[in-house]
mmCIF file of C-alpha atoms and ligand atoms in Angstrom:
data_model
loop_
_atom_site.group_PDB
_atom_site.id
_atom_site.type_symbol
_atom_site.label_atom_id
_atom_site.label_comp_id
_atom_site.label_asym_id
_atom_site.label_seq_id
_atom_site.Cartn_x
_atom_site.Cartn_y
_atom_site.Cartn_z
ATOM 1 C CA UNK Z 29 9.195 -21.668 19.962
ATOM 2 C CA UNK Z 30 11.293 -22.258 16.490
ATOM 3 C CA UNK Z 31 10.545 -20.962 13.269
ATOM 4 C CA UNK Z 32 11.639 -22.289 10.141
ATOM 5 C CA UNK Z 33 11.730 -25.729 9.208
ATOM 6 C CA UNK Z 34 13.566 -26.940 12.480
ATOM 7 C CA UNK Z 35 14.807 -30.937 11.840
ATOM 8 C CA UNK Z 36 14.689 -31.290 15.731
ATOM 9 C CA UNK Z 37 11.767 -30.132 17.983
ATOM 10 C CA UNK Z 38 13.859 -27.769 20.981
ATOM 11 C CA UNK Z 39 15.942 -29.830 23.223
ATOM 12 C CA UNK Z 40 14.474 -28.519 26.686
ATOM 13 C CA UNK Z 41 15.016 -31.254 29.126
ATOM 14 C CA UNK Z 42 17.677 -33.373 31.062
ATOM 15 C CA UNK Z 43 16.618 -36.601 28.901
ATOM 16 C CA UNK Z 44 16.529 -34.577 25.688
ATOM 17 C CA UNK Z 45 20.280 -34.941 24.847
ATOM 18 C CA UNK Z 46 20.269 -38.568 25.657
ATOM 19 C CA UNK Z 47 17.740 -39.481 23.365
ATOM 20 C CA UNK Z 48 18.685 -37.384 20.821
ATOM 21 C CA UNK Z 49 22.049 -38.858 20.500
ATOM 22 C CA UNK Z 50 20.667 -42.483 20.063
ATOM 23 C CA UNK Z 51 18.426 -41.340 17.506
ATOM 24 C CA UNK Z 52 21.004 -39.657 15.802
ATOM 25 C CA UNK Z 53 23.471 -42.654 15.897
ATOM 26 C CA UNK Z 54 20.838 -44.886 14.894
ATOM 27 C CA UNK Z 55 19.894 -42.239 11.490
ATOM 28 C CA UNK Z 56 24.456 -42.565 10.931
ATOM 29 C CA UNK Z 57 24.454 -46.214 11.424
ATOM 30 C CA UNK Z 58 21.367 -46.846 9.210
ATOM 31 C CA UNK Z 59 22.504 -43.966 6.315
ATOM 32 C CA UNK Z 60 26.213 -45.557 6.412
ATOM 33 C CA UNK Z 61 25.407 -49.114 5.775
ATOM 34 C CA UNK Z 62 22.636 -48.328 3.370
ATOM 35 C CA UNK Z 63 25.578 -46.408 1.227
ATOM 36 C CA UNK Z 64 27.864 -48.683 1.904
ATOM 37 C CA UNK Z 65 25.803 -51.700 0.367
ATOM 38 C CA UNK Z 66 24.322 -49.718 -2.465
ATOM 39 C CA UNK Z 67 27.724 -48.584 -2.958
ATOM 40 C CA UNK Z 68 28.817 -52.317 -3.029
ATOM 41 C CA UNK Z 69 26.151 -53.873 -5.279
ATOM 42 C CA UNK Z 70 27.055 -50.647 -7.908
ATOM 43 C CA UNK Z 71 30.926 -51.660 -7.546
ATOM 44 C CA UNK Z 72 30.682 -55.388 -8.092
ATOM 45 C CA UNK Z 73 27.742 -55.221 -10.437
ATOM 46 C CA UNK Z 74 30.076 -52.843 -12.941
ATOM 47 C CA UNK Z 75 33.557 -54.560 -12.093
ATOM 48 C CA UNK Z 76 31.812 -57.958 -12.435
ATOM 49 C CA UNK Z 77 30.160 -57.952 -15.305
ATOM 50 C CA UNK Z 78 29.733 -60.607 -18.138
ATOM 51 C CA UNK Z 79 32.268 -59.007 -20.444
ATOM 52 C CA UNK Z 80 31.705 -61.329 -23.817
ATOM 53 C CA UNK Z 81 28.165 -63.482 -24.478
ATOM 54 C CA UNK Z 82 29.387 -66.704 -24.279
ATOM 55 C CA UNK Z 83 31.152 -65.748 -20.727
ATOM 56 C CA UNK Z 84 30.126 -68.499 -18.253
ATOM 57 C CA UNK Z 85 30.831 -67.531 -14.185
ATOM 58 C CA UNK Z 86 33.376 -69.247 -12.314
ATOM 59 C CA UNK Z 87 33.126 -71.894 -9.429
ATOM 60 C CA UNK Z 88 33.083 -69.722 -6.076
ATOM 61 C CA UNK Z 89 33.806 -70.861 -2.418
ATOM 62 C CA UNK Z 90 32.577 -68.135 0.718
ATOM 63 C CA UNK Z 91 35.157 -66.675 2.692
ATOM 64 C CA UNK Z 92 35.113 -67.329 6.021
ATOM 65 C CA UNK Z 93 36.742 -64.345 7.326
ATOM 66 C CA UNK Z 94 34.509 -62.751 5.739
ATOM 67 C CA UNK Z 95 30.990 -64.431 6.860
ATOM 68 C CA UNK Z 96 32.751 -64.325 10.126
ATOM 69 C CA UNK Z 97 33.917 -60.885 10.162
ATOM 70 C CA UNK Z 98 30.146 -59.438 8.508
ATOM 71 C CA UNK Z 99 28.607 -61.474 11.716
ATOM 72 C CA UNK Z 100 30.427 -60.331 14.113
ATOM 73 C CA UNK Z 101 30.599 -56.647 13.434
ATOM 74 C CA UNK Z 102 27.090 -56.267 12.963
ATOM 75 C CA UNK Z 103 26.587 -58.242 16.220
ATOM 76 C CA UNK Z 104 28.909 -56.082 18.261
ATOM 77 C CA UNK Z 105 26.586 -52.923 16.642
ATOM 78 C CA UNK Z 106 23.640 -53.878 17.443
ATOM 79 C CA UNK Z 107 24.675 -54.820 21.110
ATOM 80 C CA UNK Z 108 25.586 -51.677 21.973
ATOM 81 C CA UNK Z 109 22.757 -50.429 20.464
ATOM 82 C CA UNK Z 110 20.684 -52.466 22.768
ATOM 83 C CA UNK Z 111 22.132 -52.055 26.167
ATOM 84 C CA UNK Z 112 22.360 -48.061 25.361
ATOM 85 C CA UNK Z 113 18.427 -47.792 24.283
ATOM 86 C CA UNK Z 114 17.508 -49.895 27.097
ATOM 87 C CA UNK Z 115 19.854 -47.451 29.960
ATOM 88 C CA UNK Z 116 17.862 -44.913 27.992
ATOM 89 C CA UNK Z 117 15.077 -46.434 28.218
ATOM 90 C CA UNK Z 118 15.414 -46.798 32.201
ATOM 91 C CA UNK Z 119 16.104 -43.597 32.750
ATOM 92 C CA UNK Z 120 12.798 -42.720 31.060
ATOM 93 C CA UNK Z 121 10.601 -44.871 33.284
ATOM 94 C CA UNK Z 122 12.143 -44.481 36.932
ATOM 95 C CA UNK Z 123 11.625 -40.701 38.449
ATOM 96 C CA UNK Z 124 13.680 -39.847 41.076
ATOM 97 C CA UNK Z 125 12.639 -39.920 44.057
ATOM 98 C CA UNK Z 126 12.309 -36.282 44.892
ATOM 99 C CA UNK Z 127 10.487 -35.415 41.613
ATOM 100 C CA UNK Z 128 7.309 -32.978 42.194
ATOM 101 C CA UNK Z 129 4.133 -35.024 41.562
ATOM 102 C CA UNK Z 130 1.688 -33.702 39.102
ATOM 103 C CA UNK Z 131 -1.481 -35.775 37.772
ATOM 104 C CA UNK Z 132 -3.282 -35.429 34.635
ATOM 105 C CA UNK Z 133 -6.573 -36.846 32.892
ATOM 106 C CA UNK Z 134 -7.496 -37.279 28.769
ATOM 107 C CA UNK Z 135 -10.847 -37.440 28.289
ATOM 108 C CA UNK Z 136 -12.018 -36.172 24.667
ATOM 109 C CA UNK Z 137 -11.064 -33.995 23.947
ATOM 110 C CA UNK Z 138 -8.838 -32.240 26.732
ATOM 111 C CA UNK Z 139 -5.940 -32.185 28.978
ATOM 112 C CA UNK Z 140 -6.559 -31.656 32.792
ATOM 113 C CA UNK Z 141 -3.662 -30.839 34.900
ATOM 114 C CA UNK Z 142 -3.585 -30.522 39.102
ATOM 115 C CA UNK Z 143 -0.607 -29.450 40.944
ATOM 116 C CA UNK Z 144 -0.113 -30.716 44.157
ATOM 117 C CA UNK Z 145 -1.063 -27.000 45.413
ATOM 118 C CA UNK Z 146 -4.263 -27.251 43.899
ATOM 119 C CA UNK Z 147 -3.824 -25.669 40.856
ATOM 120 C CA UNK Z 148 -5.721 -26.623 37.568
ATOM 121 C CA UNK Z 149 -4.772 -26.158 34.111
ATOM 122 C CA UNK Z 150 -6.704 -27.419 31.247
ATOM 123 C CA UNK Z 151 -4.426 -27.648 27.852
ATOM 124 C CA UNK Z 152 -1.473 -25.767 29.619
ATOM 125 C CA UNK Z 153 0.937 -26.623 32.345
ATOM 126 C CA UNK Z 154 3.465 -24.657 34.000
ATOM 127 C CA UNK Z 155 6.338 -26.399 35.535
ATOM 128 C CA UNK Z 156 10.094 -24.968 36.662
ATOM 129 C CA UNK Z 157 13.155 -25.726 35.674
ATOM 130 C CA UNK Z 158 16.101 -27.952 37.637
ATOM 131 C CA UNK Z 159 12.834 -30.065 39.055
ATOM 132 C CA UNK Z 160 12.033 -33.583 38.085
ATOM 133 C CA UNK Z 161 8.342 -33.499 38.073
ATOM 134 C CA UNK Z 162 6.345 -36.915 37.556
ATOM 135 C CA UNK Z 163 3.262 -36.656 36.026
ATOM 136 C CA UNK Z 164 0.396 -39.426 37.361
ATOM 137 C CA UNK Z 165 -1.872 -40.371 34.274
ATOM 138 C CA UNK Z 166 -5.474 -41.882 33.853
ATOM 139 C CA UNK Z 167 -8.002 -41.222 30.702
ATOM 140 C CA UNK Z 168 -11.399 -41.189 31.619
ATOM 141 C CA UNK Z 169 -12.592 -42.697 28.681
ATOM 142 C CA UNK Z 170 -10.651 -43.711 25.644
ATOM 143 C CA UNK Z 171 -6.674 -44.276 25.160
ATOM 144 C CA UNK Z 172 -5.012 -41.139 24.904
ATOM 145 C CA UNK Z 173 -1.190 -40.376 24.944
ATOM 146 C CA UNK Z 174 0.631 -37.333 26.673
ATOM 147 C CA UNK Z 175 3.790 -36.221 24.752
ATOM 148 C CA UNK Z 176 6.221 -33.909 25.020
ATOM 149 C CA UNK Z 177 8.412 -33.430 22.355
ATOM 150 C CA UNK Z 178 10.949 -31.131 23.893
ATOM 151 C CA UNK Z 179 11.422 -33.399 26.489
ATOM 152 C CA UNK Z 180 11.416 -36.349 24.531
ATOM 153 C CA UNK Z 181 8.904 -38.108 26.343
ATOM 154 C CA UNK Z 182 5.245 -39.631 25.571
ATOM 155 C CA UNK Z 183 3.583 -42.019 27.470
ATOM 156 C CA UNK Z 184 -0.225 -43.509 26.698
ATOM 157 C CA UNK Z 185 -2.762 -42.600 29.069
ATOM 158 C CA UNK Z 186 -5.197 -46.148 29.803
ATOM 159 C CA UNK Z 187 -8.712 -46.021 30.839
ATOM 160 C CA UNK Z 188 -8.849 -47.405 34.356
ATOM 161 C CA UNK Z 189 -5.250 -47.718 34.822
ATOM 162 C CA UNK Z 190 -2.319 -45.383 35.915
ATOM 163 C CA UNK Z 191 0.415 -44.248 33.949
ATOM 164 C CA UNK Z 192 3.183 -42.282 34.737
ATOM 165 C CA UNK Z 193 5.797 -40.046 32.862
ATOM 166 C CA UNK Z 194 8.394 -37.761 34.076
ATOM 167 C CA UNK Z 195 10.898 -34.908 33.067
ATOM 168 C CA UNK Z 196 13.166 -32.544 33.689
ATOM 169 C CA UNK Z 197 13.399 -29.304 32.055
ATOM 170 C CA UNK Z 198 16.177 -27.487 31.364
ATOM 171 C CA UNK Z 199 15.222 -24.297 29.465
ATOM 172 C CA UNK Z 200 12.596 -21.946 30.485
ATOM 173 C CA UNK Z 201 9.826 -21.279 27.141
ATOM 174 C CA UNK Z 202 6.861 -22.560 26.222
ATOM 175 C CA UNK Z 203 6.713 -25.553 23.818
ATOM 176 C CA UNK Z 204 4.147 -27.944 22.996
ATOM 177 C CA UNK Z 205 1.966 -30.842 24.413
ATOM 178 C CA UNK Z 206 0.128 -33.193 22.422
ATOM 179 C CA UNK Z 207 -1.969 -36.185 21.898
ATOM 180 C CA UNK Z 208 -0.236 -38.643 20.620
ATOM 181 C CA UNK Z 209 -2.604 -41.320 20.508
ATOM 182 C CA UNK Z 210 -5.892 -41.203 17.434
ATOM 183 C CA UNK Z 211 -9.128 -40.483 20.066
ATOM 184 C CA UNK Z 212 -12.165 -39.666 17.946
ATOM 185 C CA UNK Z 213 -13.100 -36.622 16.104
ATOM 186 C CA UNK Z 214 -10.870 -33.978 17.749
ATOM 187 C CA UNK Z 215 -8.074 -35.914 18.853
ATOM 188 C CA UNK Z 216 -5.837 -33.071 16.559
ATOM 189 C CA UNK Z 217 -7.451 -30.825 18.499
ATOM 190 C CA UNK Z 218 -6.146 -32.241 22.044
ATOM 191 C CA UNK Z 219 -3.209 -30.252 22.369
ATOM 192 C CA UNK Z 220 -1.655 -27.422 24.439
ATOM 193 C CA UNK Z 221 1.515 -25.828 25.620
ATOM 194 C CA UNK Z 222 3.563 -26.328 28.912
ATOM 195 C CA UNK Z 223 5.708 -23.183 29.948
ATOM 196 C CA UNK Z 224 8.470 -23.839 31.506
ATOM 197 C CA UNK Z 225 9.730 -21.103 34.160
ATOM 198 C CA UNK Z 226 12.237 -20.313 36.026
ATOM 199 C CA UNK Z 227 12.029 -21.711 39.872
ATOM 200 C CA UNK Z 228 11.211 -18.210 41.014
ATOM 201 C CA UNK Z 229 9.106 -17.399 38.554
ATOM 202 C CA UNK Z 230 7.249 -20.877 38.808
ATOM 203 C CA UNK Z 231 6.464 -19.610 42.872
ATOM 204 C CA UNK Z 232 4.893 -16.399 41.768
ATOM 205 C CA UNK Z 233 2.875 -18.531 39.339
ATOM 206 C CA UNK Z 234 1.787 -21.029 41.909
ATOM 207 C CA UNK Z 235 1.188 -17.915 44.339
ATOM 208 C CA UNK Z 236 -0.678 -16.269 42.337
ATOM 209 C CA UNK Z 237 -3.460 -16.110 39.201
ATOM 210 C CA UNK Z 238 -3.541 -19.632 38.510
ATOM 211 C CA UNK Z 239 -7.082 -21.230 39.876
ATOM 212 C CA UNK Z 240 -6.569 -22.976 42.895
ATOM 213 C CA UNK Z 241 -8.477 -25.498 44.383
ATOM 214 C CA UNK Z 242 -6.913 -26.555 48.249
ATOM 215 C CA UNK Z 243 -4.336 -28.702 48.059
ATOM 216 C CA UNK Z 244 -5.045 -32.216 46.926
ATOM 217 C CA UNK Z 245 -4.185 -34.027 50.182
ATOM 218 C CA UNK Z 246 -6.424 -31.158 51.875
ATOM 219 C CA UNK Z 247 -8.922 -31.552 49.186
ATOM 220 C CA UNK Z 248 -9.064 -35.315 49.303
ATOM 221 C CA UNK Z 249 -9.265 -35.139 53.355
ATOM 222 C CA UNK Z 250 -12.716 -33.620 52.642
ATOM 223 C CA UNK Z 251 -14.135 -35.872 50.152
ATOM 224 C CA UNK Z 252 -12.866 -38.634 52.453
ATOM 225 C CA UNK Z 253 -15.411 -36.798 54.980
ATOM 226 C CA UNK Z 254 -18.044 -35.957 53.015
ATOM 227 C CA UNK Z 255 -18.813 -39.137 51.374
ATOM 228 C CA UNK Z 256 -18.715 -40.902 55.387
ATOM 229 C CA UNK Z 257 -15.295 -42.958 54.418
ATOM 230 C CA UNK Z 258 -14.073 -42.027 57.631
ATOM 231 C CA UNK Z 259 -17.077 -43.707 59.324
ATOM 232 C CA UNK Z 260 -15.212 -46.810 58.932
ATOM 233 C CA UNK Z 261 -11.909 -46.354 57.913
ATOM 234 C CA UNK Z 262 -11.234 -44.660 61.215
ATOM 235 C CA UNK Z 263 -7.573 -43.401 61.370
ATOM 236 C CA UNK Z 264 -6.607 -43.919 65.090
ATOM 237 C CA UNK Z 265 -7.890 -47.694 64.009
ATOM 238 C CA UNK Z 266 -10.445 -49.600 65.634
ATOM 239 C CA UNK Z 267 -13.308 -49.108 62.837
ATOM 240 C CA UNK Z 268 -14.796 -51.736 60.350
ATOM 241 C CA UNK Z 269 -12.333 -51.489 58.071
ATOM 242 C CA UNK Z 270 -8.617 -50.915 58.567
ATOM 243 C CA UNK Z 271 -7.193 -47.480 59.399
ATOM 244 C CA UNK Z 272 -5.515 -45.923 56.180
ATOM 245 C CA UNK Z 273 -2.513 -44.172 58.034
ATOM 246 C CA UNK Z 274 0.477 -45.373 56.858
ATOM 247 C CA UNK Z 275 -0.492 -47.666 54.417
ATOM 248 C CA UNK Z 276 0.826 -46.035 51.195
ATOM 249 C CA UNK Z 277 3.045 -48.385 49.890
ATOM 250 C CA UNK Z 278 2.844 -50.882 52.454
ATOM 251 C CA UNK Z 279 2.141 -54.756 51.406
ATOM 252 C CA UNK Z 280 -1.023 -55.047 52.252
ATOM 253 C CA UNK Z 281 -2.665 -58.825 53.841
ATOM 254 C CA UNK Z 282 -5.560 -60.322 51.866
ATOM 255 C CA UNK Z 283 -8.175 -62.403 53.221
ATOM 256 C CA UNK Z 284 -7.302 -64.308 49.864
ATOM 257 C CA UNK Z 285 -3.829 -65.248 51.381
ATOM 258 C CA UNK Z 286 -2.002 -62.960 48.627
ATOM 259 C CA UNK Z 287 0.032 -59.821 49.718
ATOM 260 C CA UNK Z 288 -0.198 -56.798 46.985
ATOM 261 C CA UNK Z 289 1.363 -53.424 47.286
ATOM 262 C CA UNK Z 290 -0.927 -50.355 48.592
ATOM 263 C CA UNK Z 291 0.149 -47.991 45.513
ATOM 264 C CA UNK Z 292 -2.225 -45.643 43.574
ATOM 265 C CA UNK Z 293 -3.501 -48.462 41.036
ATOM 266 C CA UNK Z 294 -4.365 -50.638 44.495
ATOM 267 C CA UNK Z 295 -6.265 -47.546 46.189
ATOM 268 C CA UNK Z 296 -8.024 -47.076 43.267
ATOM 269 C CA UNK Z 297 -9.000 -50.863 42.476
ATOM 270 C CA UNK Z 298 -9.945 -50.828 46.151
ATOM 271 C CA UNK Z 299 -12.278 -47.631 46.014
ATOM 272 C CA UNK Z 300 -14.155 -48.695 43.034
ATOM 273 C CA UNK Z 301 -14.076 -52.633 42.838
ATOM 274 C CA UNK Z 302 -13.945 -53.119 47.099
ATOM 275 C CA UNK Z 303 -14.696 -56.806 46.996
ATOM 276 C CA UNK Z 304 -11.528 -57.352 44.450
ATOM 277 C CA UNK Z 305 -8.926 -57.199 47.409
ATOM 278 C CA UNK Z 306 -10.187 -57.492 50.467
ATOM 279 C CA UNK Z 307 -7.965 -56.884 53.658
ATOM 280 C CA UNK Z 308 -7.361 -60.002 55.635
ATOM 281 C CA UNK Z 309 -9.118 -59.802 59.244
ATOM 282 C CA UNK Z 310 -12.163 -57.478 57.389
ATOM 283 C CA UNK Z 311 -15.399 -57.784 56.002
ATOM 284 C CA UNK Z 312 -16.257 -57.411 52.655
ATOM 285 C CA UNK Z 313 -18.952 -54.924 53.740
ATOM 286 C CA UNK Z 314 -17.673 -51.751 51.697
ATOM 287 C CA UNK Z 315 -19.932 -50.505 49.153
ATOM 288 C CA UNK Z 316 -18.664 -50.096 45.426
ATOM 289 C CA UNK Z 317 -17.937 -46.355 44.736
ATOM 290 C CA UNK Z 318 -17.648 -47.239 41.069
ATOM 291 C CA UNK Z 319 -19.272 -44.170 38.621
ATOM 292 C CA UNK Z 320 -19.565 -41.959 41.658
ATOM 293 C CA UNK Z 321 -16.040 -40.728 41.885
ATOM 294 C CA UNK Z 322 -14.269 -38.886 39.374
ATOM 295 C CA UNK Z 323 -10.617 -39.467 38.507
ATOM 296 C CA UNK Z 324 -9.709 -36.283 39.615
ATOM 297 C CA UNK Z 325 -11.358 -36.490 42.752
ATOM 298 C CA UNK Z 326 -9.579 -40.256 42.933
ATOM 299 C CA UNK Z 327 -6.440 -38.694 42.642
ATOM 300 C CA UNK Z 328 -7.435 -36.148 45.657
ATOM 301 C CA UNK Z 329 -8.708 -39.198 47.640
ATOM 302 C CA UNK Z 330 -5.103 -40.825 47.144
ATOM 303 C CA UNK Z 331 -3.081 -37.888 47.556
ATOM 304 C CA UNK Z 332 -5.120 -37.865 51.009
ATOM 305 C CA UNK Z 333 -4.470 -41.504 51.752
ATOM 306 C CA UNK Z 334 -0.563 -41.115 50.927
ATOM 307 C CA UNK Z 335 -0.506 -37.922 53.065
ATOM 308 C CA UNK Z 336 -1.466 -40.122 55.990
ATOM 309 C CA UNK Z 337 2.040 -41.286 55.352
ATOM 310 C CA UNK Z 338 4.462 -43.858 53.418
ATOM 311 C CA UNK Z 339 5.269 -47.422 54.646
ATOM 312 C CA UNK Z 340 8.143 -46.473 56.602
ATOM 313 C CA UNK Z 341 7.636 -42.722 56.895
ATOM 314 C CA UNK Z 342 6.400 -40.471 59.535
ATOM 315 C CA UNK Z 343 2.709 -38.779 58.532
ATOM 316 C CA UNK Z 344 3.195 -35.778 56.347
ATOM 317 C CA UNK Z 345 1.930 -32.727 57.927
ATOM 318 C CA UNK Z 346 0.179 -31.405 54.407
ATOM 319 C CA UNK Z 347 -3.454 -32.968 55.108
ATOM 320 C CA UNK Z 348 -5.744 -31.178 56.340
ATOM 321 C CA UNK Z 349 -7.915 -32.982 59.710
ATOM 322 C CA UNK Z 350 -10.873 -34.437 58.266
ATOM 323 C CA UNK Z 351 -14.019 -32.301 58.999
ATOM 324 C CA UNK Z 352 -16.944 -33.091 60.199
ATOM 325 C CA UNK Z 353 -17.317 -36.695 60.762
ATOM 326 C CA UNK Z 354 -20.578 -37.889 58.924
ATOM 327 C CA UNK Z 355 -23.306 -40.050 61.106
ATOM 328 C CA UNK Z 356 -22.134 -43.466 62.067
ATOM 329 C CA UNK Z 357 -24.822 -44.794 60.554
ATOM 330 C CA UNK Z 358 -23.718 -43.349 56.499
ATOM 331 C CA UNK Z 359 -21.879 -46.114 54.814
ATOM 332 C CA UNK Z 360 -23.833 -45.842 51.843
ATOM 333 C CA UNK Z 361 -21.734 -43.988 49.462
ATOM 334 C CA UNK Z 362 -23.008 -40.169 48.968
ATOM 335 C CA UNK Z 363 -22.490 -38.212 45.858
ATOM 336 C CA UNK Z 364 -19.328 -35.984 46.021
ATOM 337 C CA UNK Z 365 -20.673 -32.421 46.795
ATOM 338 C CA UNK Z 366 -21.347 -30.490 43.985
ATOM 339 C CA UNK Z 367 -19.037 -27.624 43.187
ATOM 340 C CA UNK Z 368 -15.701 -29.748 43.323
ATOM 341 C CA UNK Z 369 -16.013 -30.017 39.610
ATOM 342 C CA UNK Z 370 -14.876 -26.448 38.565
ATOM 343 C CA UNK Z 371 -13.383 -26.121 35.521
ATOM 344 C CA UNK Z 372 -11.447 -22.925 34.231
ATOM 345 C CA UNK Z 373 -10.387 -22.578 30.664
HETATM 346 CU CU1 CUA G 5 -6.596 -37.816 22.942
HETATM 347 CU CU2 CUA G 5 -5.798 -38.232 20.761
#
């Protein structure tokens, strides 16, 4: 934390510097020309002037080395300008591959974190240093926008849509998250802290108070029980609708004739809206799940689904086997149980 009247909120991750230094060539550039014009129009308005009252102004032709050279410069400037912000600017949106993944929901007025361990954080996150970490995003009901201005990132958080950001920190503290998008009433209130740790002391975080739930590949195995998804989608295959291992990021067939991409947004779409893409070779018999699934517990359902394993990947061993299969006969959706809702301040 600073005290003071810091310029700068704390530089505390990888992208930090990077931005900062556009920003702070952008402020030069701008302040330098500004002086230098102001500067100019003072000059030539005193060494100019109409010296007698009957003075009339001379005939004047434009340079062209001049229109030419105060074209050119300026063009070069902004150039660079350009293709810097934007290889910012791509650095911002692509995580690396091995970052952690994290997801959050905004709903008024609140930030809800889950780790993939299971741990929940409302207004607070703890993450280590030297780790990208990606953060999956989805309001649950108006637009919010997650910012973090010692990392120099912020990205708006869409009802019914995912968003992601991502970071690296750097230095270990605790600095604060916002809101960064107007939300009603108490959107000044929608704010909280991350603290940044060490790696080691990040493990004895994750090991120890923080409120777990089970894992959310674990967790998300269950739900994919309980409310009888497995009475279809049955994973050795076979079933009335198509077996879910190994589909994360897979193209995916339509009956439509159209191939899309199995990623979050699709699972999602396909969970709540099940006639909107429906798998070529199947029946549209799968009942909507719309209203009866929370975001969080969509996120669990996912993280379940891409534990089964990535196009191209062998299964990931963190999923739980799914318990109890319900009756054959349940394909009308069922209420998650009650109890997976727990919320800790
Ligand atoms: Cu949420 Cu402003």
């Amino acid at each position: 934390m600073q005290s003071g009247f810091p310029l700068f909120p704390e530089a505390a991750s990888t992208m930090a510097g990077q931005v900062d230094a556009l920003y702070v060539f952008l402020v030069a550039m701008s302040a330098f020309f500004s002086l230098l014009i102001a500067a100019s129009v003072v000059y030539c308005a005193v060494r100019y002037r109409r010296r007698s009252p009957d003075e009339v102004g001379g005939s004047f032709h434009a340079s062209m080395v001049l229109e030419v050279t105060w074209t050119i410069i300026p063009l070069g400037i902004v150039l660079f300008l350009f293709f810097w912000g934007a290889r910012v600017f791509f650095l911002q949106v692509e995580p690396p591959a091995n970052a952690l993944e994290l997801t959050a929901t905004g709903k008024q007025w609140m930030w809800r974190f889950q780790h993939p361990e299971g741990q929940r954080e409302i207004n607070a996150l703890h993450v280590p240093t030297g780790q990208p970490i990606r953060v999956e995003m989805i309001s649950e009901d108006v637009l919010h926008s997650l910012y973090f201005p010692a990392f120099r990132t912020k990205m708006d958080v869409v009802p019914g849509r995912y968003t992601t950001l991502w970071f690296e920190a750097t230095k270990p503290g605790t600095y604060h998250l916002f809101c960064a998008e107007y939300c009603g009433t108490q959107h000044s209130g929608m704010v909280g802290w991350v603290e940044v740790m060490t790696p080691e002391d990040y493990e004895h975080w994750l090991a120890g108070g923080a409120a777990a739930d089970k894992p959310a590949a674990a967790a998300g195995a269950d739900l994919f029980a309980s409310i009888g998804c497995n009475t279809c989608h049955v994973e050795q295959g076979g079933g009335r609708a198509p077996s879910l291992r190994g589909v994360f990021g897979k193209q995916v067939q339509l009956t439509n004739g159209q191939t899309v991409v199995a990623d979050a947004s699709y699972l999602r779409r396909s969970i709540l809206e099940p006639p909107a893409d429906v798998v070529a070779g199947y029946q549209p018999i799968m009942p909507t799940y719309k209203g009866q699934i929370s975001e969080e517990n969509l996120f669990k359902l996912i993280a379940y689904i891409k534990s089964l394993g990535e196009a191209g990947g062998t299964p990931a061993p963190a999923a739980a086997p799914a318990a109890a299969a319900a009756p054959l006969a349940a394909v009308a959706p069922v209420a998650p149980a009650a109890g997976t809702e727990g919320v800790h301040p």
